Short mmCIF file of C-alpha atoms in Angstrom, two decimals:
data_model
loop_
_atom_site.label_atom_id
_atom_site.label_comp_id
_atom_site.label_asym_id
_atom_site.label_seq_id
_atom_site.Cartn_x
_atom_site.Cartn_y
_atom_site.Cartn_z
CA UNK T 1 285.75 284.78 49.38
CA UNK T 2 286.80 281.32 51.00
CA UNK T 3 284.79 278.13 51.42
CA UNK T 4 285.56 276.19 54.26
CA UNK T 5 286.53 272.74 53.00
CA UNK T 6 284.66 269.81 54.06
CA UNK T 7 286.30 266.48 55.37
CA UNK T 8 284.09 263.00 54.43
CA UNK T 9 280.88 264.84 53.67
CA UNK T 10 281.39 266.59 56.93
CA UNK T 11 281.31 270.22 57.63
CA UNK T 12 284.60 272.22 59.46
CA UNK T 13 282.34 272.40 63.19
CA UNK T 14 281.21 269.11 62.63
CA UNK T 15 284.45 267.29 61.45
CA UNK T 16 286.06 269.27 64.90
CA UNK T 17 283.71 267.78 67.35
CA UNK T 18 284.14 264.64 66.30
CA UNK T 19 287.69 264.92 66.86
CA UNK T 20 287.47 265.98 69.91
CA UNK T 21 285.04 262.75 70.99
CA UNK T 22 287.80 260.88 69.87
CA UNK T 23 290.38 262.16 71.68
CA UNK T 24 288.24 261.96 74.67
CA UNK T 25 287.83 258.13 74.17
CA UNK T 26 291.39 257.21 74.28
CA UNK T 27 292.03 259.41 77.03
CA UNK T 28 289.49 257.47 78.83
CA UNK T 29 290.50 254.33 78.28
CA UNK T 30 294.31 255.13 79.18
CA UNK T 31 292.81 256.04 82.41
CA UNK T 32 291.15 252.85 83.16
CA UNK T 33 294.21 251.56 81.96
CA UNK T 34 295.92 252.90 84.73
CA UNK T 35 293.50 252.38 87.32
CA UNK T 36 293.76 248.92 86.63
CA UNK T 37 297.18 248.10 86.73
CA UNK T 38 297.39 250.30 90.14
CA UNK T 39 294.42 247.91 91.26
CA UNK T 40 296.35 245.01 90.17
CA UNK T 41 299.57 245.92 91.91
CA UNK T 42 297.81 246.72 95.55
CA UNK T 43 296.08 243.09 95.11
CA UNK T 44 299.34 241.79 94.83
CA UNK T 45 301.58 243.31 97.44
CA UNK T 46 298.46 242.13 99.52
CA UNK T 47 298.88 238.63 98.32
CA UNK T 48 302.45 238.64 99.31
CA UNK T 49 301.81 240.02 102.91
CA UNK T 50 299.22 238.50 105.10
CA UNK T 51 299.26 240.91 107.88
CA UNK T 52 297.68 243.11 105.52
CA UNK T 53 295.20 241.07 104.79
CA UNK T 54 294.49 239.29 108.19
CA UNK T 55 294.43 241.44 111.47
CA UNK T 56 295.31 240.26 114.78
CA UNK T 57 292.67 239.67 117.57
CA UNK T 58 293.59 241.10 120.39
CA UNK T 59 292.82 239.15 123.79
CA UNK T 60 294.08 238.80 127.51
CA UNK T 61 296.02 235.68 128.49
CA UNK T 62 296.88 234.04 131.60
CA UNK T 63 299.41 230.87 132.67
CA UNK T 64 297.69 227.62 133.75
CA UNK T 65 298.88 227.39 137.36
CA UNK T 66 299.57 224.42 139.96
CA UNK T 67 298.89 225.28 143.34
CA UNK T 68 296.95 224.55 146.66
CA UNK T 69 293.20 224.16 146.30
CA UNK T 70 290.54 223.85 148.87
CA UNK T 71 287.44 221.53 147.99
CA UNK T 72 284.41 223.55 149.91
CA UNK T 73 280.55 223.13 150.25
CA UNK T 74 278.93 226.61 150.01
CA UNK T 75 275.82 227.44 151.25
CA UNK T 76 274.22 230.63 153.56
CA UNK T 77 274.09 230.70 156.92
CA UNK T 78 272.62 232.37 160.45
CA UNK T 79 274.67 234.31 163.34
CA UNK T 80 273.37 233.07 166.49
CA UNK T 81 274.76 233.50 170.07
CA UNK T 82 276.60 230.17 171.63
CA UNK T 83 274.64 231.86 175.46
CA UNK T 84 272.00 233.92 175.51
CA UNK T 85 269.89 235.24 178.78
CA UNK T 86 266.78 236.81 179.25
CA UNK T 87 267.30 238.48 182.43
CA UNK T 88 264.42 238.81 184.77
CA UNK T 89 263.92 239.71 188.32
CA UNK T 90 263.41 236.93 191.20
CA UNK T 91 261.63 239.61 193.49
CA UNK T 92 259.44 242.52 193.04
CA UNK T 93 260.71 246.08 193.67
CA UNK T 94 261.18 248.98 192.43
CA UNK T 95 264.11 250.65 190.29
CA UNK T 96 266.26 252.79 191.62
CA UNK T 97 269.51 252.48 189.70
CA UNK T 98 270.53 250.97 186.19
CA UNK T 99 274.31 250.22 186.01
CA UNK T 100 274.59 249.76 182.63
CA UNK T 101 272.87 251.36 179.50
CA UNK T 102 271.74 249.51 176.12
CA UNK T 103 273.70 247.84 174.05
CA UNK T 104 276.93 247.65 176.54
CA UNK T 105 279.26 244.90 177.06
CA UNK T 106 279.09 243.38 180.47
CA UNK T 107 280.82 240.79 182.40
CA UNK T 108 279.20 237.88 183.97
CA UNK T 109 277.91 238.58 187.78
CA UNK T 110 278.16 242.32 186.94
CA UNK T 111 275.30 244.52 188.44
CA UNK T 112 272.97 246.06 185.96
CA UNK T 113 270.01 247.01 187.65
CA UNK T 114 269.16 247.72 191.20
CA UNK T 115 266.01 247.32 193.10
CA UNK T 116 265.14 249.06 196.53
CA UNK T 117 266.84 247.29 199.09
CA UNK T 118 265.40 248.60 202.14
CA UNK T 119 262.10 246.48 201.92
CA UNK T 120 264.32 243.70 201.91
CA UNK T 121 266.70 244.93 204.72
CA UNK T 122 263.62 245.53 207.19
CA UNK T 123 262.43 241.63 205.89
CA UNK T 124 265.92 240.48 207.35
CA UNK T 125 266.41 242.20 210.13
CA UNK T 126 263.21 240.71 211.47
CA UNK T 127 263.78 237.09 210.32
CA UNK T 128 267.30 237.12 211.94
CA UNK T 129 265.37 239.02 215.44
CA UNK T 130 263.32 236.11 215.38
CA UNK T 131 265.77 233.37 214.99
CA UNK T 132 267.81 235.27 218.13
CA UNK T 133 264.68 234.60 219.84
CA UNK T 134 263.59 231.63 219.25
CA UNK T 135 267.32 230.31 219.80
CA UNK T 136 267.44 231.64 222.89
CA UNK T 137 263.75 229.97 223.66
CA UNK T 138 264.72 226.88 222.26
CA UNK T 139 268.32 226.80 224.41
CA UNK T 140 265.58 227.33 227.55
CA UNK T 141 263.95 224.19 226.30
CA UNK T 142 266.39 222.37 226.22
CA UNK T 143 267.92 223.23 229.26
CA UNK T 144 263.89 222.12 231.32
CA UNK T 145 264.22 218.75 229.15
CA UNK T 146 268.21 218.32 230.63
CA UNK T 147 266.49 219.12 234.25
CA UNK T 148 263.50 217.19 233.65
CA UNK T 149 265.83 214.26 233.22
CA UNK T 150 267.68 214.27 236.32
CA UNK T 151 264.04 214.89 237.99
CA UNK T 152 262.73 211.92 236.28
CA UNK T 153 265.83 209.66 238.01
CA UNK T 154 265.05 211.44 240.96
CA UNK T 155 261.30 210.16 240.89
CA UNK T 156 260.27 213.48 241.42
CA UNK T 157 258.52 214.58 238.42
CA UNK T 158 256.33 211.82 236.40
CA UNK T 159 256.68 210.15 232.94
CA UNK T 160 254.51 212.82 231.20
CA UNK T 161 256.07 215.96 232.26
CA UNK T 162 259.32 214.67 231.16
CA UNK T 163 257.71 213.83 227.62
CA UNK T 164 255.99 217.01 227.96
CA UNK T 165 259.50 219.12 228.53
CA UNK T 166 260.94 216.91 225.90
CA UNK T 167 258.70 217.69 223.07
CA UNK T 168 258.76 221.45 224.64
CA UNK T 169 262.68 221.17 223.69
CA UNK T 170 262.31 219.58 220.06
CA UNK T 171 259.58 221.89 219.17
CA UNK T 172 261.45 224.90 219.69
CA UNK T 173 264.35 223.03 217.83
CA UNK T 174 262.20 222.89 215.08
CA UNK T 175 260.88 226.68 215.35
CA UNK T 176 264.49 227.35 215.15
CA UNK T 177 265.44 225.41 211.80
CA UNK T 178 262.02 227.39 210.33
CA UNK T 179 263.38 231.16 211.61
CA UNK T 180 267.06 230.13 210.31
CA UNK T 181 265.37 228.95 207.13
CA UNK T 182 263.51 232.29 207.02
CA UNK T 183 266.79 234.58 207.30
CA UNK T 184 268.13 232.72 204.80
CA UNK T 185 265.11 233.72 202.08
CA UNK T 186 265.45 236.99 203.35
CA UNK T 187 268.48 237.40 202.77
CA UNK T 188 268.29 235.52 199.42
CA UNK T 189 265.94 238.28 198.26
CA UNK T 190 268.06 241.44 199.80
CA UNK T 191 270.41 239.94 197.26
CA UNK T 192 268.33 239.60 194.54
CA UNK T 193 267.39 243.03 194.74
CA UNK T 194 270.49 243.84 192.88
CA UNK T 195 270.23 242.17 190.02
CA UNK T 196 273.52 240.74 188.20
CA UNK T 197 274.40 239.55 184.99
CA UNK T 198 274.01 235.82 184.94
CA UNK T 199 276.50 235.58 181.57
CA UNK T 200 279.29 237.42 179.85
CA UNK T 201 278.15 239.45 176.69
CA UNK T 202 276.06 242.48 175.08
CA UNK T 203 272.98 243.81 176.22
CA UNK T 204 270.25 244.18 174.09
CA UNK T 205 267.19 247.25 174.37
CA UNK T 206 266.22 247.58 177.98
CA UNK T 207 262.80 247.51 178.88
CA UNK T 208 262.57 249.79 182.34
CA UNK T 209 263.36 252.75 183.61
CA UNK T 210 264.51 254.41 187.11
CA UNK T 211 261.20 254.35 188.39
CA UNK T 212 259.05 251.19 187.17
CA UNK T 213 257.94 248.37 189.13
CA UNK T 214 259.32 245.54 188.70
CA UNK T 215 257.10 241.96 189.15
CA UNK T 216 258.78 239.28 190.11
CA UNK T 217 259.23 235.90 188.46
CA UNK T 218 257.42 237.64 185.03
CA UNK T 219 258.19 235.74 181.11
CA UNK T 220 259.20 239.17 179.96
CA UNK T 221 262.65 239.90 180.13
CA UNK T 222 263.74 243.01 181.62
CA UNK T 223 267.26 243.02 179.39
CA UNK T 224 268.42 240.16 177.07
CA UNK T 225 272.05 239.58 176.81
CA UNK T 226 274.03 237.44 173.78
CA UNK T 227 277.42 236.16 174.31
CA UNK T 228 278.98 237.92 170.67
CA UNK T 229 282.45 236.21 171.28
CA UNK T 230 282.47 233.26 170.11
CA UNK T 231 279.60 232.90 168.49
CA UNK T 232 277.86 230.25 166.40
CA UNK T 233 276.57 230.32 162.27
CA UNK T 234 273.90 227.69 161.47
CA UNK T 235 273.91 226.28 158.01
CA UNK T 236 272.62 223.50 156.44
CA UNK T 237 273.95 221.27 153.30
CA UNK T 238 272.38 219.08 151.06
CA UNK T 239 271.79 215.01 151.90
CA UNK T 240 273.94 214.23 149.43
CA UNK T 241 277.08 216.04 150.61
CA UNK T 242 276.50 214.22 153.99
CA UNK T 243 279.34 211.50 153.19
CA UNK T 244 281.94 214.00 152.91
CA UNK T 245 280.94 215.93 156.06
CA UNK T 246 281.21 212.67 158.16
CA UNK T 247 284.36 211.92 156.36
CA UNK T 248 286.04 214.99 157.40
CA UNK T 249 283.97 216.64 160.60
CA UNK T 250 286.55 214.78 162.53
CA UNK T 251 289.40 217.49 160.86
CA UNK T 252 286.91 219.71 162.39
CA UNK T 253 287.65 221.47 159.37
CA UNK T 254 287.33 225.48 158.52
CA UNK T 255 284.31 227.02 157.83
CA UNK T 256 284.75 231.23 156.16
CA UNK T 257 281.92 233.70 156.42
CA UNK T 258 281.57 236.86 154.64
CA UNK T 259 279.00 239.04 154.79
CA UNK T 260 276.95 239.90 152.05
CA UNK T 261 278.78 243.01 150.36
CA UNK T 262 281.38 242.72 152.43
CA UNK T 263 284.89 242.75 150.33
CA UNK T 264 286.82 242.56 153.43
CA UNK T 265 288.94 239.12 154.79
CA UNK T 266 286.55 236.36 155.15
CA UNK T 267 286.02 235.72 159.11
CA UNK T 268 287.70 231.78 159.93
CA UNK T 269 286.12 229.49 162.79
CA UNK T 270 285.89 225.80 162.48
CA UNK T 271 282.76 222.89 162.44
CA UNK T 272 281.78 222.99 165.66
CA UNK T 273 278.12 220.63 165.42
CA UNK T 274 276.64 218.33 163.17
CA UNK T 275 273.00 217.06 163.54
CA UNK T 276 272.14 213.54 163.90
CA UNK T 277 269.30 213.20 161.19
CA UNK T 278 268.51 214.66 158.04
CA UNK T 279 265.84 216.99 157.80
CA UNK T 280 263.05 215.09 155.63
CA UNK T 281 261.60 218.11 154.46
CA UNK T 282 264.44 220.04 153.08
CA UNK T 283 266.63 216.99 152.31
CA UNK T 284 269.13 219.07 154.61
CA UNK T 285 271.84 218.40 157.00
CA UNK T 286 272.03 221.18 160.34
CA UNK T 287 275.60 222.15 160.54
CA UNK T 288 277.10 224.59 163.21
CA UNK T 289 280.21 226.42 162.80
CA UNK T 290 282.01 228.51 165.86
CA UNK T 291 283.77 231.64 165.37
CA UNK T 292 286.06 233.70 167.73
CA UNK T 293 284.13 237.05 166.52
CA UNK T 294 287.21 238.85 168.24
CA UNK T 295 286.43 242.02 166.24
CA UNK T 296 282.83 241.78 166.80
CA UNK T 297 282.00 241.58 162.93
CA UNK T 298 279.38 239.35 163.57
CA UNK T 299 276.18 240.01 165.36
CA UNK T 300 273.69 237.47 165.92
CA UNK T 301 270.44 237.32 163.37
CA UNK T 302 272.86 238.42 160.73
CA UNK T 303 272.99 236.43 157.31
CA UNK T 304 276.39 235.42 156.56
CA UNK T 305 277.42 233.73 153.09
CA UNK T 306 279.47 230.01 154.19
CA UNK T 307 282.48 227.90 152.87
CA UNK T 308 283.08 224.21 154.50
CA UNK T 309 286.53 223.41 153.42
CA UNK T 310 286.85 219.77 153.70
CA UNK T 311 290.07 219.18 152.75
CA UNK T 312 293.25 221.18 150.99
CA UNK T 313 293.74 219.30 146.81
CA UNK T 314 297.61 220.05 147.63
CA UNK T 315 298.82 220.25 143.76
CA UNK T 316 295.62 221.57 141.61
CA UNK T 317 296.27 222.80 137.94
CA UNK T 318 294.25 225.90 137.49
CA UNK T 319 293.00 228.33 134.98
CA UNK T 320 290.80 231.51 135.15
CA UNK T 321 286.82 230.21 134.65
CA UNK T 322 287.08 232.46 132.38
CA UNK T 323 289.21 230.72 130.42
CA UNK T 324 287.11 227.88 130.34
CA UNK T 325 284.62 228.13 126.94
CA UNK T 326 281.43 225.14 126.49
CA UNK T 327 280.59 223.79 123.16
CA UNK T 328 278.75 221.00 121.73
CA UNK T 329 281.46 218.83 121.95
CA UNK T 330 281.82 219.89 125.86
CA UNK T 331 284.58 222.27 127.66
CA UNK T 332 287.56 223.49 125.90
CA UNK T 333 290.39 226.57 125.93
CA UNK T 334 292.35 228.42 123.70
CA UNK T 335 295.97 227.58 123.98
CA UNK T 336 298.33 230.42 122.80
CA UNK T 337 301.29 228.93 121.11
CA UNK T 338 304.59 229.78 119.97
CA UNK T 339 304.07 231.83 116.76
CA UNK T 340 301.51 233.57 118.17
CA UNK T 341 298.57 231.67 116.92
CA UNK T 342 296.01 229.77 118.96
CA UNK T 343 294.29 226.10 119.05
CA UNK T 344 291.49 225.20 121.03
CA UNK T 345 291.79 222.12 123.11
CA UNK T 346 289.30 220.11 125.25
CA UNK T 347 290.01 220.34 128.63
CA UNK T 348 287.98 218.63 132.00
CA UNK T 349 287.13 220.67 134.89
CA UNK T 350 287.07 218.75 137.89
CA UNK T 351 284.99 221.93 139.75
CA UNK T 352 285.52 225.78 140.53
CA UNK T 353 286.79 227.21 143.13
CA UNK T 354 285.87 230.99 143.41
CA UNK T 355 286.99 232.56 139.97
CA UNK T 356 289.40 229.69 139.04
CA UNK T 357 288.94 226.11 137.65
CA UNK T 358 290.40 223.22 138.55
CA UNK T 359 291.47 221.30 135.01
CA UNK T 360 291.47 217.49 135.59
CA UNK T 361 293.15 216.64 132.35
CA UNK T 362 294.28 218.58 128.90
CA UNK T 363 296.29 221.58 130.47
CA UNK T 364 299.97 221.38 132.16
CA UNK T 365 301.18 224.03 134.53
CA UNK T 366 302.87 227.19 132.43
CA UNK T 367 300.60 226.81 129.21
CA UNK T 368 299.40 229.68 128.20
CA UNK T 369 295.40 229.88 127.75
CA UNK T 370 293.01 232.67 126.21
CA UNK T 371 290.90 234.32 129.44
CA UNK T 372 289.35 237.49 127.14
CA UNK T 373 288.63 237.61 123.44
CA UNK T 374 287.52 234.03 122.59
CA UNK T 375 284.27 234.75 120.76
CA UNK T 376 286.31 236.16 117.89
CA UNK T 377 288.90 233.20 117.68
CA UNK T 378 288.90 230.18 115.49
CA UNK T 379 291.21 227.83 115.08
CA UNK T 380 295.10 229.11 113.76
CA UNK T 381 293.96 232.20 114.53
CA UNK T 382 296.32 234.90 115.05
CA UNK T 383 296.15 237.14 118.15
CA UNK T 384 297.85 240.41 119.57
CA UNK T 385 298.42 239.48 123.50
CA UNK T 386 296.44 242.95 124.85
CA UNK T 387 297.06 241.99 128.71
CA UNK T 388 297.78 239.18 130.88
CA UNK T 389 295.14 238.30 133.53
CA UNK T 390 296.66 238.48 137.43
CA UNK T 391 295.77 235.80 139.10
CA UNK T 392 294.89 235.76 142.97
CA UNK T 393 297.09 235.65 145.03
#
């Protein structure tokens, strides 16, 4: 029978497993061994290539332009019509035809509505039968007073019935001028039965029908009309841009509406009025501006968003706004160099004009400036150019 052996005071199982532990261990720690020099080796290829280390920023970029720039007041302004008529009637009647229907264009002297005329025809036709007849009375008269005369010289009729035949005469002169006078109001009103439009333009909501009587001489319009072309935007600007308008309202310079929400071409006119005094309780100057209104885009009461343009800065240098970044230390940019990196430089904005500034100093024409992206640069930073901005055109 055999006797397993024992190793160090240790029995065969026992001497095994610790064997085995100690196998383990080295394997272990040739593992780690490994891991670390792999660790060590990826460290370093990242020392010796930034790009792994440091990723680009991507951002937008534009070119710092020269170019035409206006110099404009903005503010908000009223359509209102240059004419506008409240038509009314200058004789009672009653309506028998309307020429026109609501919200039509008519010319000036055109008919639009039409009273009875017969009234007045039957009022004429007896003022001008009594001006025949008292014509004809007062040629009579006249004729006695020639007769009385040559009686008088004759010393056959006396002083008074030659100052009677006289007066006779005048007094049917007189009786004449009244009956002449008379056909003429009658024949006034047979005209002003038809009534006419007393100005070029569109007709607002009509207030009659075929049918209604019509008062004469009444402060309620029977049909307003409003000139639409030109018309006329009111707008006011503060007291302190009042120098500048008196400097250049003799330009007459441009004045561009656009309606609110409207992305289509700005309507042009020019500064047609300028008030005399400042309002003292807005601080406000009343400005006018006059537009042809051709297309009829405008329509009086509307609201209508307003540029002045004083004058034309003929060679701006501009950037995006966007572009344009505020710090502590005041405005600056990002300027996109050569190698790809980027440096932030001050930069003063004279003012803004739509979505561009207008750089005073720190930018030249053709540098290239950061518009998207910013909040992630610093300075030296490297970027990936995503897109460039288009500028207007």
């Amino acid at each position: 029978m055999h006797v397993p052996s024992r190793r160090g005071g240790l029995s065969m199982g026992a001497w095994v497993t610790a064997r085995w532990r100690v196998r383990l261990r080295r394997m272990a720690g040739l593992g780690l061994l490994v891991f670390e020099a792999g660790s060590g080796a990826i460290l370093q290829s990242c020392a010796r290539d930034p790009k792994a280390r440091v990723a680009r920023v991507p951002v937008a970029i534009a070119a710092a332009e020269q170019r035409p720039m206006p110099f404009a007041l903005l503010s908000t302004g009223t359509v209102e019509p240059i004419e506008t008529a409240a038509v009314g009637s200058q004789v009672g009647g009653t309506v028998t035809r309307l020429a026109f229907r609501e919200g039509d264009e008519v010319q000036s002297g055109q008919m639009l509505i039409q009273l009875d005329p017969r009234p007045f025809r039957a009022a004429l036709e007896r003022a001008s039968a009594a001006l025949a007849r008292d014509r004809a009375l007062a040629e009579n008269a006249r004729s006695e007073a020639d007769r009385g005369e040559r009686l008088f010289q004759q010393n056959v009729i006396a002083q008074a019935d030659l100052d009677q035949k006289r007066a006779a005469a005048a007094a049917m002169m007189a009786t004449v001028r009244v009956d002449s006078a008379a056909e003429a109001a009658a024949r006034l009103d047979l005209r002003y039965a038809s009534i006419r439009a007393p100005i070029s333009g569109r007709t607002g909501r009509l207030m009659i029908h075929v049918g209604d009587y019509v008062k004469a001489a009444t402060s309620d319009p029977l049909v307003t009309i409003n000139q639409t072309h030109p018309v006329r935007v009111r707008f006011t600007v503060p007291q302190d841009d009042v120098p500048l308008v008196q400097r250049y309202r003799a330009a007459r310079p441009r004045v561009l509406g656009r309606l609110p929400g409207d992305d289509s071409t700005a309507v042009e006119g020019t500064l047609a009025f300028v008030d005399n005094a400042v309002d003292p309780q807005s601080g406000t100057l009343l400005l006018k501006g006059e537009f042809p209104n051709r297309d009829r885009r405008l329509v009086p009461g509307q609201f209508i968003d307003v540029r002045l343009v004083l004058y034309v800065e003929p060679r701006a240098t501009v950037v995006p706004s966007v572009a344009v970044t505020t710090g502590q230390q005041g405005s600056y940019v990002y300027v996109l160099n050569p190698d790809s990196t980027v440096t932030p430089r001050p930069v003063a904005v004279e003012r803004t004009a739509d979505d561009m500034a207008i750089v005073a100093r720190g930018l030249k024409p053709g540098e290239i400036v950061i518009t998207d992206g910013q909040l992630r640069l610093s300075p030296g930073a490297k970027v990936l150019v995503r897109k460039e901005r288009e500028g207007p055109s």
